[in-house]
mmCIF file of C-alpha atoms and ligand atoms in Angstrom:
data_model
loop_
_atom_site.group_PDB
_atom_site.id
_atom_site.type_symbol
_atom_site.label_atom_id
_atom_site.label_comp_id
_atom_site.label_asym_id
_atom_site.label_seq_id
_atom_site.Cartn_x
_atom_site.Cartn_y
_atom_site.Cartn_z
ATOM 1 C CA MET Y 1088 128.841 126.550 99.296
ATOM 2 C CA ILE Y 1089 130.249 123.108 99.858
ATOM 3 C CA VAL Y 1090 127.703 120.337 100.054
ATOM 4 C CA THR Y 1091 128.989 117.247 101.779
ATOM 5 C CA GLU Y 1092 127.681 113.839 100.927
ATOM 6 C CA GLU Y 1093 126.101 113.696 104.383
ATOM 7 C CA GLN Y 1094 123.736 116.543 103.465
ATOM 8 C CA VAL Y 1095 122.389 115.016 100.276
ATOM 9 C CA LEU Y 1096 119.031 113.423 101.120
ATOM 10 C CA LYS Y 1097 118.432 111.866 97.703
ATOM 11 C CA GLY Y 1098 120.033 108.417 97.570
ATOM 12 C CA LYS Y 1099 119.819 107.804 101.321
ATOM 13 C CA SER Y 1100 118.111 104.667 102.547
ATOM 14 C CA LEU Y 1101 115.291 104.991 105.081
ATOM 15 C CA SER Y 1102 117.587 104.035 107.961
ATOM 16 C CA GLU Y 1103 120.212 106.534 106.821
ATOM 17 C CA LEU Y 1104 117.512 109.216 106.769
ATOM 18 C CA GLU Y 1105 116.484 108.184 110.285
ATOM 19 C CA ARG Y 1106 119.999 108.713 111.534
ATOM 20 C CA PHE Y 1107 120.194 112.009 109.685
ATOM 21 C CA PHE Y 1108 117.017 113.445 111.230
ATOM 22 C CA GLU Y 1109 117.895 112.069 114.643
ATOM 23 C CA ALA Y 1110 121.169 113.977 114.513
ATOM 24 C CA LEU Y 1111 119.170 117.133 113.770
ATOM 25 C CA GLY Y 1112 117.036 116.458 116.861
ATOM 26 C CA GLN Y 1113 113.986 115.749 114.698
ATOM 27 C CA PRO Y 1114 111.382 113.046 115.302
ATOM 28 C CA ARG Y 1115 111.835 109.740 113.521
ATOM 29 C CA PHE Y 1116 108.777 110.103 111.265
ATOM 30 C CA ARG Y 1117 110.502 112.933 109.401
ATOM 31 C CA ALA Y 1118 112.652 110.252 107.796
ATOM 32 C CA SER Y 1119 109.748 108.369 106.236
ATOM 33 C CA GLN Y 1120 108.096 111.614 105.193
ATOM 34 C CA ALA Y 1121 111.287 112.689 103.439
ATOM 35 C CA PHE Y 1122 111.820 109.238 101.917
ATOM 36 C CA ARG Y 1123 108.325 109.316 100.387
ATOM 37 C CA ARG Y 1124 108.664 112.864 99.066
ATOM 38 C CA ILE Y 1125 111.971 112.048 97.399
ATOM 39 C CA ASN Y 1126 111.485 108.512 96.154
ATOM 40 C CA ARG Y 1127 107.755 108.238 95.532
ATOM 41 C CA HIS Y 1128 106.695 111.786 94.669
ATOM 42 C CA LEU Y 1129 110.087 112.574 93.088
ATOM 43 C CA ALA Y 1130 110.283 115.969 94.780
ATOM 44 C CA GLN Y 1131 112.497 118.498 93.062
ATOM 45 C CA SER Y 1132 112.373 121.103 95.777
ATOM 46 C CA LEU Y 1133 112.035 121.166 99.541
ATOM 47 C CA ASP Y 1134 108.932 123.338 99.050
ATOM 48 C CA GLU Y 1135 107.213 120.079 98.182
ATOM 49 C CA PHE Y 1136 107.902 118.744 101.698
ATOM 50 C CA THR Y 1137 104.631 120.310 102.811
ATOM 51 C CA GLU Y 1138 104.465 118.363 106.067
ATOM 52 C CA PHE Y 1139 107.805 119.823 107.190
ATOM 53 C CA PRO Y 1140 107.822 122.991 109.334
ATOM 54 C CA LYS Y 1141 109.136 125.995 107.392
ATOM 55 C CA ALA Y 1142 112.141 126.380 109.698
ATOM 56 C CA LEU Y 1143 113.236 122.801 109.108
ATOM 57 C CA ARG Y 1144 112.860 123.214 105.359
ATOM 58 C CA ALA Y 1145 115.005 126.312 105.563
ATOM 59 C CA THR Y 1146 117.784 124.443 107.380
ATOM 60 C CA LEU Y 1147 117.769 121.718 104.765
ATOM 61 C CA ALA Y 1148 117.563 124.216 101.926
ATOM 62 C CA ASP Y 1149 121.038 125.371 102.780
ATOM 63 C CA GLN Y 1150 122.349 121.901 102.421
ATOM 64 C CA GLY Y 1151 121.840 120.869 98.801
ATOM 65 C CA ALA Y 1152 119.462 118.097 99.809
ATOM 66 C CA LEU Y 1153 118.016 117.295 96.385
ATOM 67 C CA PRO Y 1154 120.678 117.442 93.685
ATOM 68 C CA GLU Y 1155 119.719 116.558 90.114
ATOM 69 C CA LEU Y 1156 121.615 115.174 87.168
ATOM 70 C CA PRO Y 1157 121.291 117.660 84.312
ATOM 71 C CA VAL Y 1158 120.284 116.153 80.956
ATOM 72 C CA VAL Y 1159 122.779 117.224 78.307
ATOM 73 C CA LYS Y 1160 120.800 115.781 75.438
ATOM 74 C CA SER Y 1161 118.215 113.219 74.511
ATOM 75 C CA VAL Y 1162 117.602 111.404 71.239
ATOM 76 C CA LEU Y 1163 114.405 109.591 70.345
ATOM 77 C CA SER Y 1164 114.536 106.487 68.154
ATOM 78 C CA GLU Y 1165 111.975 105.386 65.588
ATOM 79 C CA ASP Y 1166 111.119 102.396 67.769
ATOM 80 C CA GLY Y 1167 110.325 104.545 70.825
ATOM 81 C CA THR Y 1168 113.652 103.954 72.542
ATOM 82 C CA GLU Y 1169 115.046 107.192 73.925
ATOM 83 C CA ARG Y 1170 118.616 107.807 74.941
ATOM 84 C CA PHE Y 1171 119.433 110.398 77.616
ATOM 85 C CA VAL Y 1172 122.902 111.771 78.240
ATOM 86 C CA PHE Y 1173 123.506 113.261 81.694
ATOM 87 C CA ASP Y 1174 126.283 115.399 83.077
ATOM 88 C CA ALA Y 1175 127.497 113.577 86.168
ATOM 89 C CA GLY Y 1176 129.644 116.519 87.272
ATOM 90 C CA HIS Y 1177 133.362 117.033 87.442
ATOM 91 C CA LEU Y 1178 136.051 115.022 89.122
ATOM 92 C CA GLY Y 1179 138.440 117.032 91.219
ATOM 93 C CA ARG Y 1180 140.185 119.718 89.200
ATOM 94 C CA SER Y 1181 139.686 117.905 85.927
ATOM 95 C CA GLU Y 1182 137.801 119.973 83.365
ATOM 96 C CA ALA Y 1183 136.505 116.912 81.581
ATOM 97 C CA VAL Y 1184 132.776 116.534 81.663
ATOM 98 C CA ARG Y 1185 131.667 113.226 83.043
ATOM 99 C CA GLU Y 1186 128.856 112.019 80.867
ATOM 100 C CA ILE Y 1187 126.686 109.023 81.555
ATOM 101 C CA GLU Y 1188 123.654 107.643 79.792
ATOM 102 C CA ALA Y 1189 120.304 106.084 80.542
ATOM 103 C CA VAL Y 1190 117.937 104.539 78.027
ATOM 104 C CA TRP Y 1191 114.133 104.428 77.989
ATOM 105 C CA LEU Y 1192 112.848 101.202 76.395
ATOM 106 C CA VAL Y 1193 109.267 100.454 75.414
ATOM 107 C CA SER Y 1194 107.546 97.164 74.762
ATOM 108 C CA PRO Y 1195 103.823 96.381 74.812
ATOM 109 C CA ARG Y 1196 103.619 95.694 78.518
ATOM 110 C CA ARG Y 1197 106.783 97.262 79.842
ATOM 111 C CA ARG Y 1198 108.476 100.552 80.350
ATOM 112 C CA THR Y 1199 112.086 99.800 81.171
ATOM 113 C CA VAL Y 1200 114.869 102.152 82.185
ATOM 114 C CA CYS Y 1201 118.419 100.985 81.540
ATOM 115 C CA ILE Y 1202 120.790 102.870 83.853
ATOM 116 C CA SER Y 1203 124.513 103.437 84.318
ATOM 117 C CA SER Y 1204 126.500 102.660 87.436
ATOM 118 C CA GLN Y 1205 129.893 104.165 86.567
ATOM 119 C CA VAL Y 1206 131.337 106.875 84.355
ATOM 120 C CA GLY Y 1207 133.107 104.673 81.833
ATOM 121 C CA CYS Y 1208 134.238 101.235 82.949
ATOM 122 C CA THR Y 1209 137.482 99.666 84.153
ATOM 123 C CA LEU Y 1210 136.730 96.465 82.298
ATOM 124 C CA ASN Y 1211 137.780 96.100 78.731
ATOM 125 C CA CYS Y 1212 135.332 93.917 76.853
ATOM 126 C CA ARG Y 1213 136.532 94.008 73.263
ATOM 127 C CA PHE Y 1214 133.053 94.365 71.761
ATOM 128 C CA CYS Y 1215 131.748 97.109 74.083
ATOM 129 C CA ALA Y 1216 132.025 100.827 73.317
ATOM 130 C CA THR Y 1217 131.974 101.842 76.984
ATOM 131 C CA GLY Y 1218 135.312 100.053 77.388
ATOM 132 C CA THR Y 1219 136.899 102.537 74.964
ATOM 133 C CA MET Y 1220 135.983 105.509 77.205
ATOM 134 C CA VAL Y 1221 138.252 106.895 79.886
ATOM 135 C CA TYR Y 1222 137.077 105.602 83.276
ATOM 136 C CA ARG Y 1223 136.170 108.467 85.577
ATOM 137 C CA GLY Y 1224 134.685 106.842 88.608
ATOM 138 C CA ASN Y 1225 131.722 105.360 90.407
ATOM 139 C CA LEU Y 1226 128.347 107.054 90.540
ATOM 140 C CA GLU Y 1227 126.887 107.980 93.919
ATOM 141 C CA THR Y 1228 123.616 106.348 94.958
ATOM 142 C CA TRP Y 1229 121.627 109.517 94.230
ATOM 143 C CA GLN Y 1230 123.105 109.688 90.732
ATOM 144 C CA ILE Y 1231 121.881 106.157 90.087
ATOM 145 C CA VAL Y 1232 118.280 106.595 91.299
ATOM 146 C CA ASP Y 1233 118.021 110.062 89.763
ATOM 147 C CA GLN Y 1234 118.445 108.609 86.253
ATOM 148 C CA VAL Y 1235 115.190 106.722 86.815
ATOM 149 C CA TYR Y 1236 113.430 109.696 88.428
ATOM 150 C CA GLU Y 1237 114.447 112.065 85.659
ATOM 151 C CA LEU Y 1238 113.213 109.725 82.925
ATOM 152 C CA ILE Y 1239 109.870 109.194 84.675
ATOM 153 C CA ARG Y 1240 109.415 112.972 84.919
ATOM 154 C CA ARG Y 1241 110.364 113.562 81.313
ATOM 155 C CA LYS Y 1242 108.268 110.761 79.858
ATOM 156 C CA GLY Y 1243 105.338 111.339 82.213
ATOM 157 C CA GLU Y 1244 104.880 107.587 82.510
ATOM 158 C CA ALA Y 1245 105.433 104.997 85.210
ATOM 159 C CA VAL Y 1246 108.365 102.624 84.962
ATOM 160 C CA THR Y 1247 107.820 98.866 85.272
ATOM 161 C CA ASN Y 1248 111.412 97.598 85.076
ATOM 162 C CA VAL Y 1249 114.898 98.829 85.813
ATOM 163 C CA VAL Y 1250 118.025 97.171 84.428
ATOM 164 C CA PHE Y 1251 121.581 97.971 85.513
ATOM 165 C CA MET Y 1252 122.900 97.424 81.993
ATOM 166 C CA GLY Y 1253 124.047 100.896 81.013
ATOM 167 C CA MET Y 1254 127.600 102.139 81.336
ATOM 168 C CA GLY Y 1255 129.896 100.553 83.845
ATOM 169 C CA GLU Y 1256 130.232 97.367 85.839
ATOM 170 C CA PRO Y 1257 127.589 97.488 88.611
ATOM 171 C CA PHE Y 1258 129.532 94.996 90.721
ATOM 172 C CA HIS Y 1259 132.525 97.336 90.799
ATOM 173 C CA ASN Y 1260 130.235 99.871 92.493
ATOM 174 C CA TYR Y 1261 128.488 97.302 94.644
ATOM 175 C CA GLU Y 1262 127.334 99.330 97.635
ATOM 176 C CA ASN Y 1263 125.827 102.222 95.690
ATOM 177 C CA VAL Y 1264 124.140 99.869 93.224
ATOM 178 C CA ILE Y 1265 122.580 97.683 95.906
ATOM 179 C CA ARG Y 1266 121.477 100.699 97.961
ATOM 180 C CA ALA Y 1267 119.908 102.225 94.823
ATOM 181 C CA ALA Y 1268 118.115 98.958 93.984
ATOM 182 C CA HIS Y 1269 116.664 98.794 97.511
ATOM 183 C CA ILE Y 1270 115.457 102.392 97.284
ATOM 184 C CA LEU Y 1271 113.723 101.668 93.944
ATOM 185 C CA HIS Y 1272 112.206 98.499 95.427
ATOM 186 C CA HIS Y 1273 111.061 100.106 98.693
ATOM 187 C CA PRO Y 1274 107.258 100.168 99.236
ATOM 188 C CA GLU Y 1275 107.464 103.841 100.247
ATOM 189 C CA GLY Y 1276 109.375 104.625 97.062
ATOM 190 C CA LEU Y 1277 108.559 103.480 93.505
ATOM 191 C CA ASN Y 1278 107.778 100.040 94.907
ATOM 192 C CA LEU Y 1279 109.232 98.207 91.899
ATOM 193 C CA GLY Y 1280 109.092 94.441 92.293
ATOM 194 C CA ALA Y 1281 112.484 92.930 93.095
ATOM 195 C CA ARG Y 1282 112.166 90.651 90.047
ATOM 196 C CA HIS Y 1283 111.601 93.758 87.938
ATOM 197 C CA ILE Y 1284 115.044 95.021 88.849
ATOM 198 C CA THR Y 1285 117.943 93.290 87.086
ATOM 199 C CA ILE Y 1286 121.591 93.744 87.889
ATOM 200 C CA SER Y 1287 123.977 92.605 85.187
ATOM 201 C CA THR Y 1288 127.626 91.736 85.760
ATOM 202 C CA ALA Y 1289 130.431 90.716 83.440
ATOM 203 C CA GLY Y 1290 131.367 88.195 86.137
ATOM 204 C CA VAL Y 1291 132.880 89.820 89.230
ATOM 205 C CA ILE Y 1292 132.845 86.709 91.409
ATOM 206 C CA PRO Y 1293 133.420 88.218 94.902
ATOM 207 C CA SER Y 1294 130.443 90.548 94.407
ATOM 208 C CA ILE Y 1295 128.251 87.701 93.163
ATOM 209 C CA GLU Y 1296 129.194 85.787 96.319
ATOM 210 C CA ARG Y 1297 128.227 88.738 98.459
ATOM 211 C CA PHE Y 1298 124.943 89.073 96.571
ATOM 212 C CA ILE Y 1299 124.158 85.413 97.341
ATOM 213 C CA LYS Y 1300 125.240 85.659 100.982
ATOM 214 C CA ASP Y 1301 123.034 88.705 101.534
ATOM 215 C CA ARG Y 1302 120.199 86.963 99.688
ATOM 216 C CA GLU Y 1303 119.523 90.055 97.609
ATOM 217 C CA PRO Y 1304 116.071 89.741 96.047
ATOM 218 C CA PHE Y 1305 116.924 91.268 92.658
ATOM 219 C CA ASN Y 1306 117.401 89.429 89.371
ATOM 220 C CA LEU Y 1307 120.963 88.623 88.541
ATOM 221 C CA ALA Y 1308 122.263 88.523 84.973
ATOM 222 C CA ILE Y 1309 125.714 87.409 83.922
ATOM 223 C CA SER Y 1310 127.200 88.548 80.622
ATOM 224 C CA LEU Y 1311 128.562 85.204 79.541
ATOM 225 C CA ASN Y 1312 129.337 86.082 75.915
ATOM 226 C CA HIS Y 1313 131.454 82.997 75.335
ATOM 227 C CA ALA Y 1314 130.891 79.390 76.287
ATOM 228 C CA ASN Y 1315 134.455 78.261 75.767
ATOM 229 C CA ALA Y 1316 136.726 78.648 78.803
ATOM 230 C CA ALA Y 1317 139.880 78.898 76.714
ATOM 231 C CA GLU Y 1318 138.506 81.661 74.478
ATOM 232 C CA ARG Y 1319 136.362 83.862 76.710
ATOM 233 C CA GLY Y 1320 139.439 85.692 78.052
ATOM 234 C CA ALA Y 1321 140.297 86.886 74.548
ATOM 235 C CA ILE Y 1322 137.131 88.983 74.362
ATOM 236 C CA MET Y 1323 136.641 89.782 78.067
ATOM 237 C CA ASP Y 1324 139.580 90.780 80.304
ATOM 238 C CA VAL Y 1325 137.549 90.008 83.390
ATOM 239 C CA ASP Y 1326 137.728 86.305 82.530
ATOM 240 C CA ARG Y 1327 141.454 86.252 83.225
ATOM 241 C CA LYS Y 1328 140.795 87.232 86.827
ATOM 242 C CA TYR Y 1329 137.517 85.355 87.247
ATOM 243 C CA PRO Y 1330 137.573 82.411 84.823
ATOM 244 C CA LEU Y 1331 134.511 80.828 83.269
ATOM 245 C CA ASP Y 1332 134.557 77.547 85.221
ATOM 246 C CA LYS Y 1333 134.627 79.427 88.553
ATOM 247 C CA LEU Y 1334 131.950 81.786 87.285
ATOM 248 C CA LEU Y 1335 129.663 78.904 86.377
ATOM 249 C CA GLU Y 1336 130.270 77.347 89.780
ATOM 250 C CA VAL Y 1337 129.103 80.501 91.533
ATOM 251 C CA ALA Y 1338 126.164 80.837 89.109
ATOM 252 C CA ARG Y 1339 125.072 77.340 90.096
ATOM 253 C CA ARG Y 1340 125.405 78.250 93.757
ATOM 254 C CA TYR Y 1341 123.174 81.303 93.131
ATOM 255 C CA THR Y 1342 120.420 79.178 91.579
ATOM 256 C CA ARG Y 1343 120.561 76.581 94.355
ATOM 257 C CA THR Y 1344 120.918 78.870 97.359
ATOM 258 C CA LEU Y 1345 118.280 81.353 96.264
ATOM 259 C CA ASP Y 1346 116.154 78.888 94.300
ATOM 260 C CA ARG Y 1347 116.024 81.159 91.263
ATOM 261 C CA LYS Y 1348 117.006 81.108 87.628
ATOM 262 C CA ILE Y 1349 119.980 83.144 86.540
ATOM 263 C CA THR Y 1350 119.990 85.105 83.289
ATOM 264 C CA PHE Y 1351 122.886 84.685 80.867
ATOM 265 C CA GLU Y 1352 123.473 87.385 78.274
ATOM 266 C CA TYR Y 1353 125.269 86.312 75.140
ATOM 267 C CA VAL Y 1354 126.377 88.872 72.579
ATOM 268 C CA MET Y 1355 126.527 87.107 69.202
ATOM 269 C CA ILE Y 1356 129.708 87.877 67.252
ATOM 270 C CA PRO Y 1357 130.120 86.113 63.877
ATOM 271 C CA ASP Y 1358 133.369 84.117 63.567
ATOM 272 C CA VAL Y 1359 134.033 84.595 67.273
ATOM 273 C CA ASN Y 1360 131.364 82.849 69.329
ATOM 274 C CA MET Y 1361 128.617 81.680 66.968
ATOM 275 C CA GLY Y 1362 129.999 78.448 65.539
ATOM 276 C CA PRO Y 1363 128.336 75.051 66.023
ATOM 277 C CA GLU Y 1364 130.925 74.174 68.646
ATOM 278 C CA ASN Y 1365 130.111 77.365 70.589
ATOM 279 C CA ALA Y 1366 126.408 76.591 70.426
ATOM 280 C CA ALA Y 1367 127.039 73.036 71.631
ATOM 281 C CA ARG Y 1368 129.025 74.325 74.601
ATOM 282 C CA LEU Y 1369 126.354 76.850 75.416
ATOM 283 C CA VAL Y 1370 123.781 74.059 75.391
ATOM 284 C CA LYS Y 1371 125.936 72.164 77.862
ATOM 285 C CA ILE Y 1372 126.099 75.186 80.144
ATOM 286 C CA GLY Y 1373 122.371 75.797 79.781
ATOM 287 C CA ARG Y 1374 121.673 72.245 80.863
ATOM 288 C CA SER Y 1375 123.913 72.430 83.901
ATOM 289 C CA VAL Y 1376 122.682 75.755 85.305
ATOM 290 C CA ARG Y 1377 119.038 76.749 85.801
ATOM 291 C CA CYS Y 1378 118.965 79.715 83.483
ATOM 292 C CA LYS Y 1379 117.359 81.841 80.856
ATOM 293 C CA ILE Y 1380 119.523 82.887 77.904
ATOM 294 C CA ASN Y 1381 119.240 86.305 76.266
ATOM 295 C CA LEU Y 1382 120.941 86.554 72.891
ATOM 296 C CA ILE Y 1383 122.024 90.024 71.754
ATOM 297 C CA PRO Y 1384 123.267 90.624 68.199
ATOM 298 C CA LEU Y 1385 126.564 92.529 68.169
ATOM 299 C CA ASN Y 1386 125.826 96.236 67.751
ATOM 300 C CA THR Y 1387 129.279 97.691 67.218
ATOM 301 C CA ASN Y 1388 132.015 97.151 64.667
ATOM 302 C CA LEU Y 1389 134.918 97.365 67.070
ATOM 303 C CA GLN Y 1390 137.851 95.056 66.103
ATOM 304 C CA GLY Y 1391 136.419 94.951 62.596
ATOM 305 C CA TRP Y 1392 133.718 92.565 63.782
ATOM 306 C CA ARG Y 1393 130.303 92.685 62.178
ATOM 307 C CA ARG Y 1394 126.716 92.216 63.135
ATOM 308 C CA PRO Y 1395 125.326 88.704 62.574
ATOM 309 C CA THR Y 1396 122.872 88.187 59.709
ATOM 310 C CA ALA Y 1397 119.328 87.019 60.401
ATOM 311 C CA ALA Y 1398 120.261 83.572 59.073
ATOM 312 C CA GLU Y 1399 123.278 83.309 61.373
ATOM 313 C CA ILE Y 1400 121.186 84.333 64.364
ATOM 314 C CA GLU Y 1401 118.512 81.828 63.496
ATOM 315 C CA GLU Y 1402 120.968 79.001 63.104
ATOM 316 C CA PHE Y 1403 122.655 79.719 66.419
ATOM 317 C CA GLN Y 1404 119.372 80.175 68.234
ATOM 318 C CA SER Y 1405 117.834 77.013 66.778
ATOM 319 C CA THR Y 1406 120.551 74.802 68.300
ATOM 320 C CA LEU Y 1407 119.593 76.183 71.709
ATOM 321 C CA LEU Y 1408 115.868 75.915 71.090
ATOM 322 C CA ASP Y 1409 116.261 72.335 69.868
ATOM 323 C CA ALA Y 1410 117.836 71.600 73.226
ATOM 324 C CA ASP Y 1411 114.704 73.003 74.902
ATOM 325 C CA LEU Y 1412 116.516 75.878 76.549
ATOM 326 C CA PRO Y 1413 114.627 79.103 77.318
ATOM 327 C CA VAL Y 1414 116.293 81.364 74.768
ATOM 328 C CA PHE Y 1415 115.268 84.867 73.762
ATOM 329 C CA ASN Y 1416 116.587 87.167 71.100
ATOM 330 C CA ARG Y 1417 116.711 90.574 72.700
ATOM 331 C CA GLY Y 1418 117.271 92.324 69.367
ATOM 332 C CA SER Y 1419 118.735 95.810 69.325
ATOM 333 C CA PRO Y 1420 116.210 98.432 70.350
ATOM 334 C CA GLY Y 1421 117.522 101.947 69.802
ATOM 335 C CA LYS Y 1422 120.246 100.927 67.399
ATOM 336 C CA ASP Y 1423 119.610 103.898 65.094
ATOM 337 C CA ILE Y 1424 120.421 106.296 67.947
ATOM 338 C CA ASP Y 1425 123.432 104.358 69.333
ATOM 339 C CA ALA Y 1426 121.445 103.428 72.416
ATOM 340 C CA ALA Y 1427 121.548 99.649 72.016
ATOM 341 C CA CYS Y 1428 123.610 97.312 74.222
ATOM 342 C CA GLY Y 1429 127.300 98.043 74.087
ATOM 343 C CA MET Y 1430 126.861 101.265 72.119
ATOM 344 C CA LEU Y 1431 126.739 103.693 75.028
ATOM 345 C CA ALA Y 1432 129.601 106.159 74.619
ATOM 346 C CA LEU Y 1433 129.694 105.704 70.850
ATOM 347 C CA ALA Y 1434 128.354 109.115 69.959
ATOM 348 C CA GLY Y 1435 128.101 112.260 71.975
ATOM 349 C CA ALA Y 1436 130.198 111.083 74.876
ATOM 350 C CA THR Y 1437 133.253 113.083 75.814
ATOM 351 C CA THR Y 1438 136.519 111.434 76.640
HETATM 352 N N1 SAH G 60 129.155 95.490 82.838
HETATM 353 C C1 SAH G 60 127.880 94.859 82.995
HETATM 354 C C2 SAH G 60 126.747 95.794 82.677
HETATM 355 C C3 SAH G 60 126.683 96.246 81.250
HETATM 356 S S1 SAH G 60 125.444 95.313 80.501
HETATM 357 C C4 SAH G 60 127.834 93.590 82.178
HETATM 358 O O1 SAH G 60 128.754 93.347 81.421
HETATM 359 O O2 SAH G 60 126.915 92.801 82.363
HETATM 360 C C5 SAH G 60 125.752 95.501 78.871
HETATM 361 C C6 SAH G 60 125.251 94.281 78.097
HETATM 362 O O3 SAH G 60 125.416 94.564 76.720
HETATM 363 C C7 SAH G 60 126.060 93.044 78.413
HETATM 364 O O4 SAH G 60 125.231 91.920 78.521
HETATM 365 C C8 SAH G 60 126.977 92.911 77.204
HETATM 366 O O5 SAH G 60 127.287 91.584 76.939
HETATM 367 C C9 SAH G 60 126.156 93.542 76.106
HETATM 368 N N2 SAH G 60 126.999 94.175 75.096
HETATM 369 C C10 SAH G 60 128.132 94.863 75.290
HETATM 370 N N3 SAH G 60 128.612 95.303 74.123
HETATM 371 C C11 SAH G 60 127.760 94.898 73.170
HETATM 372 C C12 SAH G 60 127.722 95.064 71.746
HETATM 373 N N4 SAH G 60 128.654 95.736 71.099
HETATM 374 N N5 SAH G 60 126.677 94.532 71.086
HETATM 375 C C13 SAH G 60 125.716 93.868 71.743
HETATM 376 N N6 SAH G 60 125.704 93.690 73.070
HETATM 377 C C14 SAH G 60 126.713 94.183 73.781
#
């Protein structure tokens, strides 16, 4: 049986479901009933659509309405972080399995799911393991929301935050990512607050512009990773296309137009971006853009780089704190199971 994208109900927005049921000659309210069953009650079978007439359920049953991402494996860390590897299906005639990952993160008041937006990534950030994987394509909307749904089911707990910081560049899969974020935010779905959903980009300027123009309500994070315009391109290819000065310009426009802070992520790499001069430049940026800065210690040893020592982290961070900038050290939850930032694809992923 061939299931076309049109027939998959999971991952459709409410208005897409309305059009779908209208085309079947069904009343409009079927759309909101279906939306709730799928996105709030996380239905796994059409049998759970109890308000639907049997005949209608039977028609939909033939159509692969509720696909699921199979979990290939999961690994639990000592700190409560859990890494889930999913099989995102096959591409065309290729036999290669397309594996993606999502990570469950716990902190005293939060349950956060970190999700993937692509299988692999077309960007090549020198410090990131996902960049070493073969890129196999964008995820569909249903494959994005289903990572969250599957983790909620498995953990038996509610999620408070979702971050698009897993594999891939969310702003290279803009439409599916934004549609997924709206579904997670929808009051008839999980009803996650827009500020509890964070989309992180390495700096794809046209997508950031679109995000501003559409006044998307979600948090935006930019992976800055270097404060020096002449050097950022050496660790992040994307900087050659969308250079730092232009990126900062658009970040400023985001804060002014939407009257919000932007988040900058900064992966700390000793001998690369942690010197006093780098810290001074980062202070300058922090003063010129309304932002919050998340520092992440390097978690991989790609390029022969190493993780910063506690003393190095403290020294770098203190320059920023002395300048009164809101700086946080995100640490490396899940490091022992290769689930920390930039480690996805390190172990267990197929290329
Ligand atoms: N492509 C998007 C989404 C991925 S987010 C982006 O770049 O924003 C992944 C985050 O982990 C980014 O903030 C990135 O800077 C950080 N990161 C990548 N590799 C890392 C590594 N080896 N150690 C620590 N952090 C890393």
